[in-house]
PDB file of C-alpha atoms in Angstrom:
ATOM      1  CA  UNK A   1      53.591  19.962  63.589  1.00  0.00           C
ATOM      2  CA  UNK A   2      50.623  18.659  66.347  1.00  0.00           C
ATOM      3  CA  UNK A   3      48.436  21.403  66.799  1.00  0.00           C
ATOM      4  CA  UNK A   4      45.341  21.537  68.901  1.00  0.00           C
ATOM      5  CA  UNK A   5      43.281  24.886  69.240  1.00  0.00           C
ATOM      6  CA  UNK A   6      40.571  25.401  71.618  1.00  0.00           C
ATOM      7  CA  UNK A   7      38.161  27.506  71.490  1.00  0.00           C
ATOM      8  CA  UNK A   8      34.229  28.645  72.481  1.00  0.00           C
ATOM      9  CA  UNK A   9      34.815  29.139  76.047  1.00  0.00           C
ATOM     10  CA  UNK A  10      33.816  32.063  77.973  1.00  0.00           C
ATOM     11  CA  UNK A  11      31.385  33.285  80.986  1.00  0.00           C
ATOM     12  CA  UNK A  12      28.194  31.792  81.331  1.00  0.00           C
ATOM     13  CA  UNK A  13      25.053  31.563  84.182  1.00  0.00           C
ATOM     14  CA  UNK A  14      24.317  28.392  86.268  1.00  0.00           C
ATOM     15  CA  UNK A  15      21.648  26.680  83.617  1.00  0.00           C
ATOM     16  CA  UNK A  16      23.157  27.868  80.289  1.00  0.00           C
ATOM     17  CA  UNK A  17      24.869  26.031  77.558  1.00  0.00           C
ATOM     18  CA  UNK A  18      28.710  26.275  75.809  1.00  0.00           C
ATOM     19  CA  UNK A  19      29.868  24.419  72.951  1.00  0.00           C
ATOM     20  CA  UNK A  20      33.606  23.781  72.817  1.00  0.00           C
ATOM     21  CA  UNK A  21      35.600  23.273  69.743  1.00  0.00           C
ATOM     22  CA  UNK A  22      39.253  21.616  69.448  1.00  0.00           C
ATOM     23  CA  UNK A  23      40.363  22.185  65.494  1.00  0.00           C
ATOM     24  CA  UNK A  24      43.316  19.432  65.158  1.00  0.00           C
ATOM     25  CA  UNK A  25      46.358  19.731  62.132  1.00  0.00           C
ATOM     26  CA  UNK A  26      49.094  17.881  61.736  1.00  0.00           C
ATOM     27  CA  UNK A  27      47.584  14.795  62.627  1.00  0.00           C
ATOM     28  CA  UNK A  28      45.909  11.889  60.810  1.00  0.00           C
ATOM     29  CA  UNK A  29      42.534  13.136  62.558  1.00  0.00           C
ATOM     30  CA  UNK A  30      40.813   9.890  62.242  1.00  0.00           C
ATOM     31  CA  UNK A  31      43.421   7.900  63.748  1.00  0.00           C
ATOM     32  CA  UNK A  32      43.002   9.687  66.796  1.00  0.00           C
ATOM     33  CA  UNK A  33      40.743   9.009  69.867  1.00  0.00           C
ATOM     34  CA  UNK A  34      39.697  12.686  71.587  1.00  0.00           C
ATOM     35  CA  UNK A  35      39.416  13.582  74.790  1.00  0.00           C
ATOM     36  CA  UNK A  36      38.498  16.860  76.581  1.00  0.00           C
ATOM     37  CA  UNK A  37      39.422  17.467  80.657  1.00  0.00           C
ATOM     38  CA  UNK A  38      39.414  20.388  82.826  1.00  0.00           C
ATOM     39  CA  UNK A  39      41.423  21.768  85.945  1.00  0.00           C
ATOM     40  CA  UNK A  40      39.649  24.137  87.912  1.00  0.00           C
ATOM     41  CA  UNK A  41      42.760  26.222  89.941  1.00  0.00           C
ATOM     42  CA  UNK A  42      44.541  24.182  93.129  1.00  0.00           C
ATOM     43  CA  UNK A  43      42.865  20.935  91.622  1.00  0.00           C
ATOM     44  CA  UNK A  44      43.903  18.025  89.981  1.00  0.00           C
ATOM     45  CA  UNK A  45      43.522  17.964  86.193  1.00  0.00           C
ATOM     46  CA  UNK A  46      40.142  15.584  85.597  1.00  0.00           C
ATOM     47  CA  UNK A  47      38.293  13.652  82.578  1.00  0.00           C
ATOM     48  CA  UNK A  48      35.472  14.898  81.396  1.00  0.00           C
ATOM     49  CA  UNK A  49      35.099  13.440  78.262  1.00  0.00           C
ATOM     50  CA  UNK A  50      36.274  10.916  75.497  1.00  0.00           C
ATOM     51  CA  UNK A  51      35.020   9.696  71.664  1.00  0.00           C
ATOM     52  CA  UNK A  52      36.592   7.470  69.433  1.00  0.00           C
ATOM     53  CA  UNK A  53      38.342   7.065  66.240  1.00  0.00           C
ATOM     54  CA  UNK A  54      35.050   6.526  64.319  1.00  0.00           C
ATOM     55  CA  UNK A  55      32.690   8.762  66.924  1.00  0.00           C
ATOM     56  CA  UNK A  56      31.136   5.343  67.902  1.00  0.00           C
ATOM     57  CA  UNK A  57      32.373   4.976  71.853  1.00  0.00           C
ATOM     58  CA  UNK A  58      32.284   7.804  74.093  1.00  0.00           C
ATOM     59  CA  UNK A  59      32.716   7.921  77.771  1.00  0.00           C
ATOM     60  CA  UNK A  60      31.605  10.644  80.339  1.00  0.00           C
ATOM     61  CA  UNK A  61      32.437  11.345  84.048  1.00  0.00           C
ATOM     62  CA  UNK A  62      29.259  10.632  86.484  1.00  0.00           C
ATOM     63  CA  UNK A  63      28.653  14.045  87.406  1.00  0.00           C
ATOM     64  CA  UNK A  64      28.711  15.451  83.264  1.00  0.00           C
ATOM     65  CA  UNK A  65      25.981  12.827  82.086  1.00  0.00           C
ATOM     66  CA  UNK A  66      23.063  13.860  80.504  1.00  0.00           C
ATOM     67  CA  UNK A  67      24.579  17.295  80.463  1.00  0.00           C
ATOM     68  CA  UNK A  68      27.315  17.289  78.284  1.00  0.00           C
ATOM     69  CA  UNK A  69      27.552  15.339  74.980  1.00  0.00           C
ATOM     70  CA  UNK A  70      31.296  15.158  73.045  1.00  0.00           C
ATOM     71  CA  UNK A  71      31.178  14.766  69.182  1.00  0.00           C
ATOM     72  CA  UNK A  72      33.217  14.572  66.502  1.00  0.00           C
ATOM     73  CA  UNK A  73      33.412  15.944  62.671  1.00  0.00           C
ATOM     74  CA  UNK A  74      36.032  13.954  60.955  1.00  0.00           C
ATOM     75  CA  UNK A  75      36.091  15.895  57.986  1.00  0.00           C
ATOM     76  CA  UNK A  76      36.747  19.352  59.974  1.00  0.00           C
ATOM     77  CA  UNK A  77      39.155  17.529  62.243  1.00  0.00           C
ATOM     78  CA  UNK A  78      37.410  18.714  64.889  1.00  0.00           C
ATOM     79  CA  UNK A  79      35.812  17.722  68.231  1.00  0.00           C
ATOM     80  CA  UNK A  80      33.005  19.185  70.157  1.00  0.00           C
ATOM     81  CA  UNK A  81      32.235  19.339  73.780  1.00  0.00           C
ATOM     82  CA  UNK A  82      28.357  20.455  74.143  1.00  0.00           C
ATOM     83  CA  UNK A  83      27.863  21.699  77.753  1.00  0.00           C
ATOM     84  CA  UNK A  84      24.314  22.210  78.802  1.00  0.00           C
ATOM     85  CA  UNK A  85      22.540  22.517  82.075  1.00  0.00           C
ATOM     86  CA  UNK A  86      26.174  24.423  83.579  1.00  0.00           C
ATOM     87  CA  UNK A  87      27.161  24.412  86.650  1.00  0.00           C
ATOM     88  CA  UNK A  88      29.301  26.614  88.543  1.00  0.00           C
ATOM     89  CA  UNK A  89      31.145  23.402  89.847  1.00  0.00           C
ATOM     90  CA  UNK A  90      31.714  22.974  86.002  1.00  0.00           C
ATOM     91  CA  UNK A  91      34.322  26.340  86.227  1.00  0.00           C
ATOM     92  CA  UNK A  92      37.551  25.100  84.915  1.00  0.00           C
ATOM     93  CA  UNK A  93      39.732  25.838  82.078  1.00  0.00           C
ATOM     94  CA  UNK A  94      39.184  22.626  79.644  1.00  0.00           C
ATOM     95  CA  UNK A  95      41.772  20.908  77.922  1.00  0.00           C
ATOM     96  CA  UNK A  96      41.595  18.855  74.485  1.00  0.00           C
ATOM     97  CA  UNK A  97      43.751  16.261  74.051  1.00  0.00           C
ATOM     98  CA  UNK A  98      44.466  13.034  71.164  1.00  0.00           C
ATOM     99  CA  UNK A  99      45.270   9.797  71.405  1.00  0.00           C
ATOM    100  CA  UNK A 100      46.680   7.889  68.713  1.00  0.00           C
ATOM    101  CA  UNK A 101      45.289   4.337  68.990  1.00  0.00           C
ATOM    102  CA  UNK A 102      45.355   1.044  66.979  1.00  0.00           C
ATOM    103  CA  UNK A 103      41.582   0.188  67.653  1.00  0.00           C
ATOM    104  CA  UNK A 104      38.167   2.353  67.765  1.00  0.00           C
ATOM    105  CA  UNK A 105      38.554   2.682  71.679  1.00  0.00           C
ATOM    106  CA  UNK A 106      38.237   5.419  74.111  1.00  0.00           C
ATOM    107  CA  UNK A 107      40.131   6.221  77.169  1.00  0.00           C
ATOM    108  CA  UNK A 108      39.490   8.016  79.887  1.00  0.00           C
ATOM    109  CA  UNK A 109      43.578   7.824  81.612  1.00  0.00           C
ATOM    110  CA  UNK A 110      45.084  11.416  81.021  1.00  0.00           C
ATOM    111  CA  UNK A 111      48.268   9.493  80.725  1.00  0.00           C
ATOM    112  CA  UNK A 112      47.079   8.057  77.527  1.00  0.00           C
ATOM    113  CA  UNK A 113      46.970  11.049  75.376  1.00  0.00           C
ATOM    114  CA  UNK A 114      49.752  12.293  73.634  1.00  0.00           C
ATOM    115  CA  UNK A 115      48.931  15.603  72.425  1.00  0.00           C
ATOM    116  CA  UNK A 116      47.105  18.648  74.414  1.00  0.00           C
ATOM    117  CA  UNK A 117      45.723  21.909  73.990  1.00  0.00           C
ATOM    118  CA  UNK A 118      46.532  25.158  75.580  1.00  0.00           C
ATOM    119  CA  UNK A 119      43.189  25.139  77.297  1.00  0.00           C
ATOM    120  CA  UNK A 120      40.135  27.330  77.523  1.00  0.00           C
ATOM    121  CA  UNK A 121      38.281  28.826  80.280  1.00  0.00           C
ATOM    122  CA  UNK A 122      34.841  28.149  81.131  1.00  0.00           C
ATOM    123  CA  UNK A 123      33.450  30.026  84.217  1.00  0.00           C
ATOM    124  CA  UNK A 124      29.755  29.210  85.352  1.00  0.00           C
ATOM    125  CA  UNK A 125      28.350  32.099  87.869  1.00  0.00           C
ATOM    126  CA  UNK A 126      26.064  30.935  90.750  1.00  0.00           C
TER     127      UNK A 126
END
């Protein structure tokens, strides 16, 4: 009954901007905490980043700050991963997941999550 659709991804220059979108059903939205992470082929899967329940924590890996921004739109049971400024180091396909927690907390442990998205691919040209 989980379901978690990506979508928004696609081929971009160094410089430009995506916005990624993760529509959740079958899920209590709001009890979730959100998370988005990417593996780029022959690499481990990594965080990028996480929001939670109420949109009021997020956390970021060092080399996405001030670059990306992840949001959240309760109503539309949806999340949001803003990607300016791209990279081509930022080529990976990118993964939403939930987390079902107790608290308004974040995590950034893969582990953590219980549901995932089939992924889509973002691919930044040098």
């Amino acid at each position: 009954q989980v379901q978690l659709v990506e979508s928004g991804g696609g081929f971009v220059q160094a410089g430009g901007s995506l916005r990624l979108s993760c529509a959740a059903s079958g899920v209590t939205f709001r009890s979730y905490a959100m998370g988005w992470f990417r593996q780029a082929p022959g690499k481990e899967r990594e965080f990028v980043a996480t929001i939670s329940r109420s949109g009021g924590t997020t956390y970021y890996r060092d080399s996405v700050k001030g670059r990306f921004t992840i949001s959240r739109d309760n109503a539309k049971n949806t999340v949001y991963l803003q990607m300016n400024s791209l990279k081509a180091e930022d080529t990976a396909v990118y993964y939403c997941a939930a987390d079902l927690t107790l608290a308004d907390i974040a995590t950034m442990s893969a582990d953590q999550y219980e549901y995932w998205g089939q992924g889509t691919q973002v691919t930044v040209s040098s």
